[in-house]
Coordinates of C-alpha atoms and ligand atoms in Angstrom, one line a residue:
X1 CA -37.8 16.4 15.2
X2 CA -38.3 12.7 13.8
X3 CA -40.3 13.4 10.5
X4 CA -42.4 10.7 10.7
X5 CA -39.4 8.4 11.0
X6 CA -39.7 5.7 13.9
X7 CA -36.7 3.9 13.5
X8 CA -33.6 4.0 11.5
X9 CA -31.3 1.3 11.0
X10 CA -28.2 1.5 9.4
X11 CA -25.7 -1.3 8.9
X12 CA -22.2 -1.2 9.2
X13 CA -21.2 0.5 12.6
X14 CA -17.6 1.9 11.5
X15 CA -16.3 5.3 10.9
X16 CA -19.5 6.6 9.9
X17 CA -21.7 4.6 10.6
X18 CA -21.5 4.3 14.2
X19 CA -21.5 8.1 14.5
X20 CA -24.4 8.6 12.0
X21 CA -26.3 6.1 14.2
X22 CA -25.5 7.9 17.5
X23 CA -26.2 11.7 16.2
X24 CA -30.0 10.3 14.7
X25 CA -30.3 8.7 18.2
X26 CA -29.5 11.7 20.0
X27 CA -32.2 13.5 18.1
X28 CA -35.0 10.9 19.5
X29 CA -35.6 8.9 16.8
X30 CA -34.9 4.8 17.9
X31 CA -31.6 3.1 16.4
X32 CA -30.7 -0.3 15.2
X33 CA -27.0 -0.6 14.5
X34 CA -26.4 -3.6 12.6
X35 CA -22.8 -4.9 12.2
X36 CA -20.9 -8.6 11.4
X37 CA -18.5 -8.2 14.6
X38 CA -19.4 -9.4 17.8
X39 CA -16.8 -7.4 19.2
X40 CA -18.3 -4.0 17.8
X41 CA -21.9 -4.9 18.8
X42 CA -21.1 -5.8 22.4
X43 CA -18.7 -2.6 23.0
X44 CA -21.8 -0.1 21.4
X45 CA -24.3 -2.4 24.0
X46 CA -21.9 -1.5 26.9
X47 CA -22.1 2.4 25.8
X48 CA -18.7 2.2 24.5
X49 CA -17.1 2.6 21.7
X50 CA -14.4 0.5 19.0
X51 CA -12.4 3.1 17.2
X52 CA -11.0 6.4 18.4
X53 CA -12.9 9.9 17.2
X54 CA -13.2 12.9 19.8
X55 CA -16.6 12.7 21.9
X56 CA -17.8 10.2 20.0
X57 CA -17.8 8.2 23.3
X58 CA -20.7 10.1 25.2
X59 CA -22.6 10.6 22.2
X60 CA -22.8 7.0 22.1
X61 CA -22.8 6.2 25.2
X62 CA -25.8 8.8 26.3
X63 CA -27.8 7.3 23.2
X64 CA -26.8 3.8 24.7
X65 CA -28.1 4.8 28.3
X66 CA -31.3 6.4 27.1
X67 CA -32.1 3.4 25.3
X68 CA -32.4 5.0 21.8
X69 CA -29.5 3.3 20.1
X70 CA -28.8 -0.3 20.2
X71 CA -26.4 -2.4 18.6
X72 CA -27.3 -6.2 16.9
X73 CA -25.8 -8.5 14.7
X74 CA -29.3 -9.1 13.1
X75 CA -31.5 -7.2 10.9
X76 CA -34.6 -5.8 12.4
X77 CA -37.6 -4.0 10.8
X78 CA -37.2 0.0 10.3
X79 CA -38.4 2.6 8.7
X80 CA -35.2 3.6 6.8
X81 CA -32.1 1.6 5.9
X82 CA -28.9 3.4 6.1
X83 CA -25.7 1.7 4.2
X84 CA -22.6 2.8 5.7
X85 CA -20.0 -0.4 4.9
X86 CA -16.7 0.0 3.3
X87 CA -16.2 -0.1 -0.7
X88 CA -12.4 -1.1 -1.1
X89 CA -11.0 -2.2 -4.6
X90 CA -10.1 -5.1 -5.5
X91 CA -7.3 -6.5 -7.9
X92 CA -6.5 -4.0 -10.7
X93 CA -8.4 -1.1 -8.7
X94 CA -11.5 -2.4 -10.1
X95 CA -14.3 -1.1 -6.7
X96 CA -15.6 -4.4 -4.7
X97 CA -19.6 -3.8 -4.3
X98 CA -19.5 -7.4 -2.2
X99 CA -19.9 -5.4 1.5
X100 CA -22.8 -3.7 0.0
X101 CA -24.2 -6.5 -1.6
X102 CA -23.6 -7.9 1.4
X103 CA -25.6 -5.3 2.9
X104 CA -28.5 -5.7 1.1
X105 CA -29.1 -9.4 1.6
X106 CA -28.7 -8.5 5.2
X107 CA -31.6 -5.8 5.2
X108 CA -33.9 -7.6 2.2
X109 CA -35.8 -9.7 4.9
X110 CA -37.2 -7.1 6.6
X111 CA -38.1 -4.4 3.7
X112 CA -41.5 -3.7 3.9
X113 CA -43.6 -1.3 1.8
X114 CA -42.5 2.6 1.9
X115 CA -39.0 2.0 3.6
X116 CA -36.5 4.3 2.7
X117 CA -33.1 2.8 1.5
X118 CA -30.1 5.5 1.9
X119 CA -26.6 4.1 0.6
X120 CA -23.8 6.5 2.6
X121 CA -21.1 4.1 1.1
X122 CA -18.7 6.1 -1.3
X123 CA -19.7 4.1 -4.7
X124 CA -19.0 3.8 -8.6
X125 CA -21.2 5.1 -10.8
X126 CA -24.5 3.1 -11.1
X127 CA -23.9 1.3 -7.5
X128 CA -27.2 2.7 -5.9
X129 CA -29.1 1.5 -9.2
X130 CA -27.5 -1.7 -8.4
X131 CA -29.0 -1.9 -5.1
X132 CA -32.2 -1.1 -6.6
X133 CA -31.8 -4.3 -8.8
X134 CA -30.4 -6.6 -6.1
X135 CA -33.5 -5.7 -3.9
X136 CA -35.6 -6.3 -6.6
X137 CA -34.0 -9.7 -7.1
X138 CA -34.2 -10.3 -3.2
X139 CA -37.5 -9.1 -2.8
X140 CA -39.8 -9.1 -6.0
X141 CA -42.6 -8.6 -4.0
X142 CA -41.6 -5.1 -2.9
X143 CA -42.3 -2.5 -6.4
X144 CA -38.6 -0.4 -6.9
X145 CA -38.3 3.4 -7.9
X146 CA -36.1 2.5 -11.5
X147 CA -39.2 0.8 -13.1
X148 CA -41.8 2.9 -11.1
X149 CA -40.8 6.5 -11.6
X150 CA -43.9 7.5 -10.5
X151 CA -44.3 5.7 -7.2
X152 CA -42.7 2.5 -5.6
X153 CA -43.0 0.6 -2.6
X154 CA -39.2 1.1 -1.8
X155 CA -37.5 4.1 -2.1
X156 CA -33.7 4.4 -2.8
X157 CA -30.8 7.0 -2.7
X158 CA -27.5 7.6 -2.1
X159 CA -26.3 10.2 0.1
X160 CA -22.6 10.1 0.2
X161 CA -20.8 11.1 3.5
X162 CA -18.3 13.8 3.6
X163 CA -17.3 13.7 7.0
X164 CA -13.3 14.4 7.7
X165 CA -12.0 11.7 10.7
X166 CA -11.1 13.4 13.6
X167 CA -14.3 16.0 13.1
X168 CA -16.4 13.4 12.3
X169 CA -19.3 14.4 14.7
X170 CA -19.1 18.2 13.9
X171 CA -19.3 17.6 10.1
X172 CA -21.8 15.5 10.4
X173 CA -24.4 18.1 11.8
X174 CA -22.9 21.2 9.9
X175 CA -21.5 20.2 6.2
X176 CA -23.7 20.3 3.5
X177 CA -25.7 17.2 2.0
X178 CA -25.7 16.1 -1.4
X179 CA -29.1 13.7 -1.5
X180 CA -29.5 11.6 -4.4
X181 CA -32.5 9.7 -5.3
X182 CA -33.5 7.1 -7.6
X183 CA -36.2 9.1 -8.4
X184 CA -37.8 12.7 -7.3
X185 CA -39.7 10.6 -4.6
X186 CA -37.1 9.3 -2.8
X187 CA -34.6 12.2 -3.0
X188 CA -37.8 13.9 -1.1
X189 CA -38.1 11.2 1.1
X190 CA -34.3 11.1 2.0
X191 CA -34.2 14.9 2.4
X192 CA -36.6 14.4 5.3
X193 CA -34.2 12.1 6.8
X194 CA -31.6 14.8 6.7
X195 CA -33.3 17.3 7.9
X196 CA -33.9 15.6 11.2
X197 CA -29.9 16.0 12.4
X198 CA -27.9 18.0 9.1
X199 CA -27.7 21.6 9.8
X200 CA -25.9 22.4 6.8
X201 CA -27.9 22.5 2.9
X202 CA -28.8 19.4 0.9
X203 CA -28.5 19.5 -2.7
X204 CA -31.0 17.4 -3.9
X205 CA -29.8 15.7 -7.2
X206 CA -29.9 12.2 -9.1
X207 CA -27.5 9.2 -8.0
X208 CA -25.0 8.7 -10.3
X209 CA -24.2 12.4 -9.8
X210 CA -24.1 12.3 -5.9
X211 CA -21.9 8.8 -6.5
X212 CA -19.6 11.0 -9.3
X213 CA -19.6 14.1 -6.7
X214 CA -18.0 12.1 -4.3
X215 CA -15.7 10.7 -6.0
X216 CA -15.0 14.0 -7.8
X217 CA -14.3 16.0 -4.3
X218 CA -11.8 12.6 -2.9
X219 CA -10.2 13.1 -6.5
X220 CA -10.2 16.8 -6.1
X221 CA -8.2 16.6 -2.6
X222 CA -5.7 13.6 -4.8
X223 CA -4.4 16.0 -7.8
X224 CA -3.8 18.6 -5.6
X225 CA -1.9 16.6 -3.1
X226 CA -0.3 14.4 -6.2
X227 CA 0.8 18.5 -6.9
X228 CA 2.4 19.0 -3.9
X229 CA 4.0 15.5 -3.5
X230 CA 5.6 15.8 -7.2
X231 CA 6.7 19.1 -5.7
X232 CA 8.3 18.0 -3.4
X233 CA 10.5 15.6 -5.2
X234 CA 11.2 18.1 -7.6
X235 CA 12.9 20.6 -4.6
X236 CA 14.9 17.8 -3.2
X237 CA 16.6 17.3 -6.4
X238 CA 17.1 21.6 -6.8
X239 CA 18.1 21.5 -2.9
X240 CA 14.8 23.9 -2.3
X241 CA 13.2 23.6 0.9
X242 CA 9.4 22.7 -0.1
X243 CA 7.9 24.3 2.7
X244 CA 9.5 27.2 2.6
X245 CA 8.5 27.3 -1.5
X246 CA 5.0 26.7 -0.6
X247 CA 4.3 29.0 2.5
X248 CA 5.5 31.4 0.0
X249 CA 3.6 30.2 -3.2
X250 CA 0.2 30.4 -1.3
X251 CA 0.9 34.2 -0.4
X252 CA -0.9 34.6 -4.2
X253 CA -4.0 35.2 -3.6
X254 CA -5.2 32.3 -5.8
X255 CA -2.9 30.0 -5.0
X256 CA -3.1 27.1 -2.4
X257 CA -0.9 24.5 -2.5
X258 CA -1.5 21.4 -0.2
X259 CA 1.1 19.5 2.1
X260 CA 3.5 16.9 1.0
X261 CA 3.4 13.7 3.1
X262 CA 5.3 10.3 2.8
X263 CA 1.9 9.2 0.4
X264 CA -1.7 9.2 0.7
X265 CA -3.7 7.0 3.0
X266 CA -6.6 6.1 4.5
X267 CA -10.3 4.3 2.8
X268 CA -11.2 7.1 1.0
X269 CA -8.8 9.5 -1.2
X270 CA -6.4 6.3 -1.7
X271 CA -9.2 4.5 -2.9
X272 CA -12.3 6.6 -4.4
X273 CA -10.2 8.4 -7.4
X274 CA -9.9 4.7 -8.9
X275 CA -13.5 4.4 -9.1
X276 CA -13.5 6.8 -11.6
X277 CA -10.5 5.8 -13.5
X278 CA -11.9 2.3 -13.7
X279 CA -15.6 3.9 -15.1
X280 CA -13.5 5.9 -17.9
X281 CA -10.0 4.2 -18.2
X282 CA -8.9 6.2 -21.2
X283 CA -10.2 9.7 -20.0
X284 CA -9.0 9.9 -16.6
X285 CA -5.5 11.0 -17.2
X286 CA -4.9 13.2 -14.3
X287 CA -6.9 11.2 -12.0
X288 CA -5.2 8.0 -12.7
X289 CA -1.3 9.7 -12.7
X290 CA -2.3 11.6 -9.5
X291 CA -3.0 8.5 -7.8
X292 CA 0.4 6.8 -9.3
X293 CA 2.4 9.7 -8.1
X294 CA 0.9 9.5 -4.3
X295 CA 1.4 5.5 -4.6
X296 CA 5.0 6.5 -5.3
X297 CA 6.1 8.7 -2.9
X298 CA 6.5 5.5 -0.2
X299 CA 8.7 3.9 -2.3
X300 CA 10.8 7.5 -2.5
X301 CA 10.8 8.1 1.1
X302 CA 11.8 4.6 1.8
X303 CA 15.1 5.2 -0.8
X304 CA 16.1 8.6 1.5
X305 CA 15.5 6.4 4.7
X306 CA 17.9 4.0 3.2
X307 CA 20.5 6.6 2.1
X308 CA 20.6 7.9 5.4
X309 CA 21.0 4.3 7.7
X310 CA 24.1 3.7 5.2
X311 CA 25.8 6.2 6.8
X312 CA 25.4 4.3 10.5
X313 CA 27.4 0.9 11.1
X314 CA 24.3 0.1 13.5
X315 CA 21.6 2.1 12.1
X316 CA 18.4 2.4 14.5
X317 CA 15.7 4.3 13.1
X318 CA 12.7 6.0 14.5
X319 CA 9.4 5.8 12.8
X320 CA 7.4 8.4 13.8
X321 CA 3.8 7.7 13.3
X322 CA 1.9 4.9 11.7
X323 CA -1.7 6.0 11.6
X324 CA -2.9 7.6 8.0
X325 CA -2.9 11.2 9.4
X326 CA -2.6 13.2 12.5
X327 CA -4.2 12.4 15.6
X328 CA -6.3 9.4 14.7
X329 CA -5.7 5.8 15.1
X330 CA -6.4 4.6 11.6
X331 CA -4.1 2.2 9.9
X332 CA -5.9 1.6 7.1
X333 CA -3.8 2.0 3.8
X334 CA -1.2 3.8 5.6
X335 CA 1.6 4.9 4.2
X336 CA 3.4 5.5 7.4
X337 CA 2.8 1.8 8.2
X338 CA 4.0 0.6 4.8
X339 CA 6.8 2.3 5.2
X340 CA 7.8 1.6 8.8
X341 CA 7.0 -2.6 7.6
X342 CA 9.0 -2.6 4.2
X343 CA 12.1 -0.6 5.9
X344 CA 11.9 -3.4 8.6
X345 CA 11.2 -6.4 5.8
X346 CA 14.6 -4.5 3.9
X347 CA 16.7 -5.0 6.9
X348 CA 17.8 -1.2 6.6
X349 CA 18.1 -0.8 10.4
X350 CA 17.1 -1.8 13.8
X351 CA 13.1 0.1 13.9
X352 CA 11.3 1.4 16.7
X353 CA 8.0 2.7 15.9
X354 CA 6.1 5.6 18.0
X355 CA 2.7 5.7 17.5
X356 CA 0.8 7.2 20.3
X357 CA -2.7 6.2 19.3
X358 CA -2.7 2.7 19.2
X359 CA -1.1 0.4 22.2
X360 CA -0.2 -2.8 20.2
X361 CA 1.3 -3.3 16.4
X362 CA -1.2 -4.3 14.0
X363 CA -0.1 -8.2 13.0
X364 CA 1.5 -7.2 9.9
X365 CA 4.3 -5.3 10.9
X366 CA 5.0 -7.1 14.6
X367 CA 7.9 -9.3 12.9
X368 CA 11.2 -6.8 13.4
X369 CA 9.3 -3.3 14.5
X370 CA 9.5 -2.6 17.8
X371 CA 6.5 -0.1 19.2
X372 CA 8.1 2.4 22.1
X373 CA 7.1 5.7 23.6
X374 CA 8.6 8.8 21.7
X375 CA 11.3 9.8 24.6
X376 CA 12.7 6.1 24.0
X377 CA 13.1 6.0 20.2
X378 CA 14.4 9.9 20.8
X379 CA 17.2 8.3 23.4
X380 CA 17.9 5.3 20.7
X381 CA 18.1 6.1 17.3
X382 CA 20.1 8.0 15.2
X383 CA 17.7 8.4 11.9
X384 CA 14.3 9.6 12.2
X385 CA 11.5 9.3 9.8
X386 CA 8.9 11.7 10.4
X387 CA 5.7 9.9 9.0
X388 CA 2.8 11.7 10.6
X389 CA 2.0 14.8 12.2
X390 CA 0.9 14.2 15.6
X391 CA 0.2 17.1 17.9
X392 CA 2.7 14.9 20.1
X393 CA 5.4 15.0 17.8
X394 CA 4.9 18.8 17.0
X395 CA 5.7 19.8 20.9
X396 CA 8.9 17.6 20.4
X397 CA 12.3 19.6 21.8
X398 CA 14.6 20.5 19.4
X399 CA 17.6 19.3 21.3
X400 CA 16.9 15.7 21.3
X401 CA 17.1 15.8 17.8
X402 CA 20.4 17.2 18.1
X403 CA 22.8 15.0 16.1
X404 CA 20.2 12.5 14.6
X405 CA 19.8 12.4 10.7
X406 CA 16.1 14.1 10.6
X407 CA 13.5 12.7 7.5
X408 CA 10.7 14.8 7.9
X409 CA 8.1 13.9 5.3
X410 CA 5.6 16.4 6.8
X411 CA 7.9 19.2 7.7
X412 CA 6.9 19.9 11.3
X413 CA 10.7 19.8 12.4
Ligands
SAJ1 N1 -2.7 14.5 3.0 C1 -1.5 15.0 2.5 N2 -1.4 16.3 2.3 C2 -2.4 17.2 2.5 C3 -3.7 16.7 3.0 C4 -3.7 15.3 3.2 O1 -0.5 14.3 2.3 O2 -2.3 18.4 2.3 C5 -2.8 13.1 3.2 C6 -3.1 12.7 4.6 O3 -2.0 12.7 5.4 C7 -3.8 11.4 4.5 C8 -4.5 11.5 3.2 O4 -3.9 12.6 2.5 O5 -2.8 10.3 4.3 C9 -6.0 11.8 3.3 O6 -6.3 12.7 4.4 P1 -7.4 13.9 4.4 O7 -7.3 14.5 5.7 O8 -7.1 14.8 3.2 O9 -8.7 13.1 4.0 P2 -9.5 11.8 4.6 O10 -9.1 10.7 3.8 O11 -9.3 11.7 6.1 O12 -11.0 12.3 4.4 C10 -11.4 12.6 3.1 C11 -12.1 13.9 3.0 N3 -12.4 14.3 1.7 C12 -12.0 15.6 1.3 O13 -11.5 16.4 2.0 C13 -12.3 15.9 -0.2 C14 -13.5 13.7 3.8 O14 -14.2 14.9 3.7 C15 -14.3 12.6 3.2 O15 -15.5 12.4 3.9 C16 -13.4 11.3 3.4 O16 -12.2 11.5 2.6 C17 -14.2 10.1 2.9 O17 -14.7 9.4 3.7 O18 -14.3 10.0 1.6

C-alpha cells in the first residue's frame, strides 16, 4: 500500500533513520537515504548495515537487493521528506537545531509543489515551525502551511519517533504515532504516510504538542529513573539493599519503581528533558533536578570504585560494559564509558574494559583502558564495576567472582 507516495526520502541514515527507510522500502514504496558519511552510504549500497540493531541487516539488505532502497550522499527529488538527524545540545543545555537546519538546506533544492515535509528529529518547541520558515527562506517560491492555513504548496509536520534501540524495527510497525501538522492539511497528509507501514494508532495533533509530547514521555522515563537513582544512594547510606527494597515496593499495585544504573545515557532521555528546561527555565523544577541527579550518579559510582581500589596495593579493575544500555553497541553519552575513562584518567587502578559489542575502544578512552574478553578481566582483577547489563554478563558464574570486590550498579550479581 503506497498511498499515492512514489518515493520517500529521508535524510540522516542513523538509528532511525536507516530503519524507517528500510521498513517504507519493504512496503514497495522507492527510497532515497540521504546521509553526510561516505562510509554509511557505501555500507547501505552494499546491503549492509553501520550500527548494530537485531534484523535490521536483512531488512536492509532485502530492500537493498530489490532495488527499492538506495543510499546517496545527494539530495534527490521525492515525494516526502523525512528528517531523522540528531538534535544534541549545545553549551549550557541550550538544543542545537544546526543538523536540522542542516537538513533543510540539504532537501530545499529539490522541493517541489505538494511535497510532504515530516521532521522525526526529537525537537524544542517551535522547531518544526522553524523549518517551515527556513524553507520559506530557502525556497520563496514554494507557498508554506504557517501563512497558508488553508492550502500551501509544502506541507510540514513533525512526527516524533518513539522507537526503543534494540526493538527498533518491531516498534516501528506496532507503537502508536503521534502526527503533528503545521496545519490540518498536512497532519492529513502525514497520516497517509503512516498508514502505509505503522500498525499501531496515530494521534493526529498540532506540532508544538507532538514536539512537547516527546519530550514529555523522554522526561517522564528521567524523573522516574532520577527516583530510583536518588533511591539508591539513599539505601547505601541506611545499608538497605535497593533491589531488594524495590522488588518489594512494586508488589503495590500502583507502584513501579524503575532500575538504578551508574547514570543515564544515550541521545535521547540524557538529552531531550533539557529541551524543556531550556523553553521554561524557571518552571521545570523536577525536570531540570531529575536530570542533575542522573548526571550525578557517575561521579557517585566513580567515588565507591575508588573506595574500593584503596583497599588493593595493585588495584586492577574490571569495567563491565561501556555501551549506554544492555545489548546494543551505543556509546553515545554513556555513562558506563565516562566512567570507565575518568577512573582511568584518575589513575585509580590498572582498567580492563569488557564490552562485548564493540571490537575496538572508541578514541577517547584508548589512552590507559585496556578492552579484553570477560573470562580475562574475571582471571585479572580484583574490583569489578558492573556498568551495563548485558545478557553476557548476566549468565556470568558466581565463583569467578569469588573473592573480588563486586560494584554492581545494575544489580544483576
Ligand atoms: N535506565 C536506567 N534505569 C531504568 C531504565 C533505563 O538507568 O529503569 C537507563 C538506561 O540504562 C539508559 C537510559 O536510562 O542509560 C535510557 O535507556 P532507555 O532504555 O530507558 O531509553 P532509550 O534512551 O534507549 O530510549 C528512549 C525511549 N523513551 C521512553 O521509553 C520514554 C524510546 O521510546 C525513545 O524513542 C528514545 O528514548 C528516543 O529516541 O527518544
Amino acid at each position: 500500500m503506497s498511498n499515492g507516495f512514489q518515493r520517500v526520502a529521508v535524510i540522516g541514515l542513523g538509528y532511525i533513520g536507516l530503519p524507517t527507510a528500510a521498513i517504507i522500502a519493504s512496503r514497495g514504496i522507492e527510497v532515497v537515504g540521504i546521509d553526510v558519511s561516505e562510509h554509511a552510504v557505501n555500507t547501505i549500497n552494499q546491503g549492509k548495515i553501520h550500527i548494530v540493531e537485531p534484523d535490521l541487516d536483512m531488512v536492509v539488505q532485502a530492500a537493498v537487493t530489490t532495488g527499492k532502497l538506495k543510499a546517496t550522499l545527494e539530495a534527490e527529488p521525492a515525494d516526502v521528506f523525512i528528517i531523522a538527524v540528531p538534535t544534541p545540545f549545545k553549551e549550557g543545555h541550550t538544543p542545537d537545531l544546526s543538523y536540522i537546519e542542516a537538513a533543510c538546506k540539504t532537501i530545499a533544492p529539490v522541493l517541489a509543489k505538494g511535497n510532504l515535509v515530516i521532521l522525526e528529529s526529537t525537537s524544542p518547541v517551535g522547531a518544526t515551525e522553524k523549518v517551515a520558515n527556513w524553507l520559506s527562506e530557502m525556497r520563496p517560491d514554494l507557498t508554506n502551511p504557517i501563512t497558508n492555513v488553508n492550502g500551501s504548496d509544502l506541507y510540514i509536520a513533525h512526527c516524533p519517533e518513539r522507537v526503543l534501540p534494540g526493538r527498533v524495527l518491531e516498534e516501528l510497525v506496532s507503537n502508536d504515532r503521534i502526527i503533528g501538522g503545521i496545519s490540518t492539511a498536512c497532519s492529513e497528509k502525514a497520516l497517509a504516510l503512516y498508514k502505509t507501514f505503522v500498525r499501531g494508532e496515530c494521534l493526529l495533533t498540532n506540532a508544538r504538542t507532538a514536539e512537547m509530547a516527546k519530550l514529555t514521555e523522554n522526561a517522564f522515563r528521567d524523573v522516574n529513573i532520577a527516583f530510583a537513582n536518588e533511591l539508591s544512594i539513599i539505601c547505601d547510606s541506611l545499608k538497605i539493599n535497593v533491589w531488594e527494597l524495590i522488588s518489594l515496593a512494586n508488589r503495590h499495585p500502583r507502584v513501579n519503581i524503575l532500575s538504578p544504573g551508574p547514570g543515564v545515557g544515550g541521545h535521547c532521555i540524557a538529552v531531550d528533558p533539557w529541551f524543556i528546561v531550556d523553553s521554561a527555565p524557571d518552571e521545570a523544577r523536577i525536570i531540570r533536578t531529575a536530570r542533575e541527579i542522573n548526571d550525578g550518579k557517575p561521579e557517585y559510582v566513580k567515588r565507591q570504585v575508588k573506595a574500593a581500589a584503596d583497599e588493593f596495593k595493585r588495584p586492577v579493575i574490571g569495567c563491565l560494559g561501556l555501551a549506554f544500555k544492555a545489548n546494543i553497541d551505543d556509546l553515545r553519552e554513556s555513562p558506563a564509558l565516562a566512567i570507565t575513562r575518568d577512573l582511568a584518567a584518575q589513575g585509580v587502578g590498572e582498567i580492563l574494559a569488557v564490552e562485548p559489542n564493540i571490537k575496538q575502544l572508541p578514541a577517547s578512552v584508548t589512552e590507559d583502558v585496556s578492552l579484553v574478553s570477560l573470562s580475562e578481566a574475571m582471571e585479572r582483577c580484583n574490583v569489578i564495576v558492573v556498568l551495563v547489563d548485558h545478557t553476557e554478563f548476566k549468565s556470568m558464574p558466581l565463583e569467578v567472582i569469588k573473592n573480588k570486590v563486586v560494584i554492581d550498579t545494575r544489580g544483576i550479581i
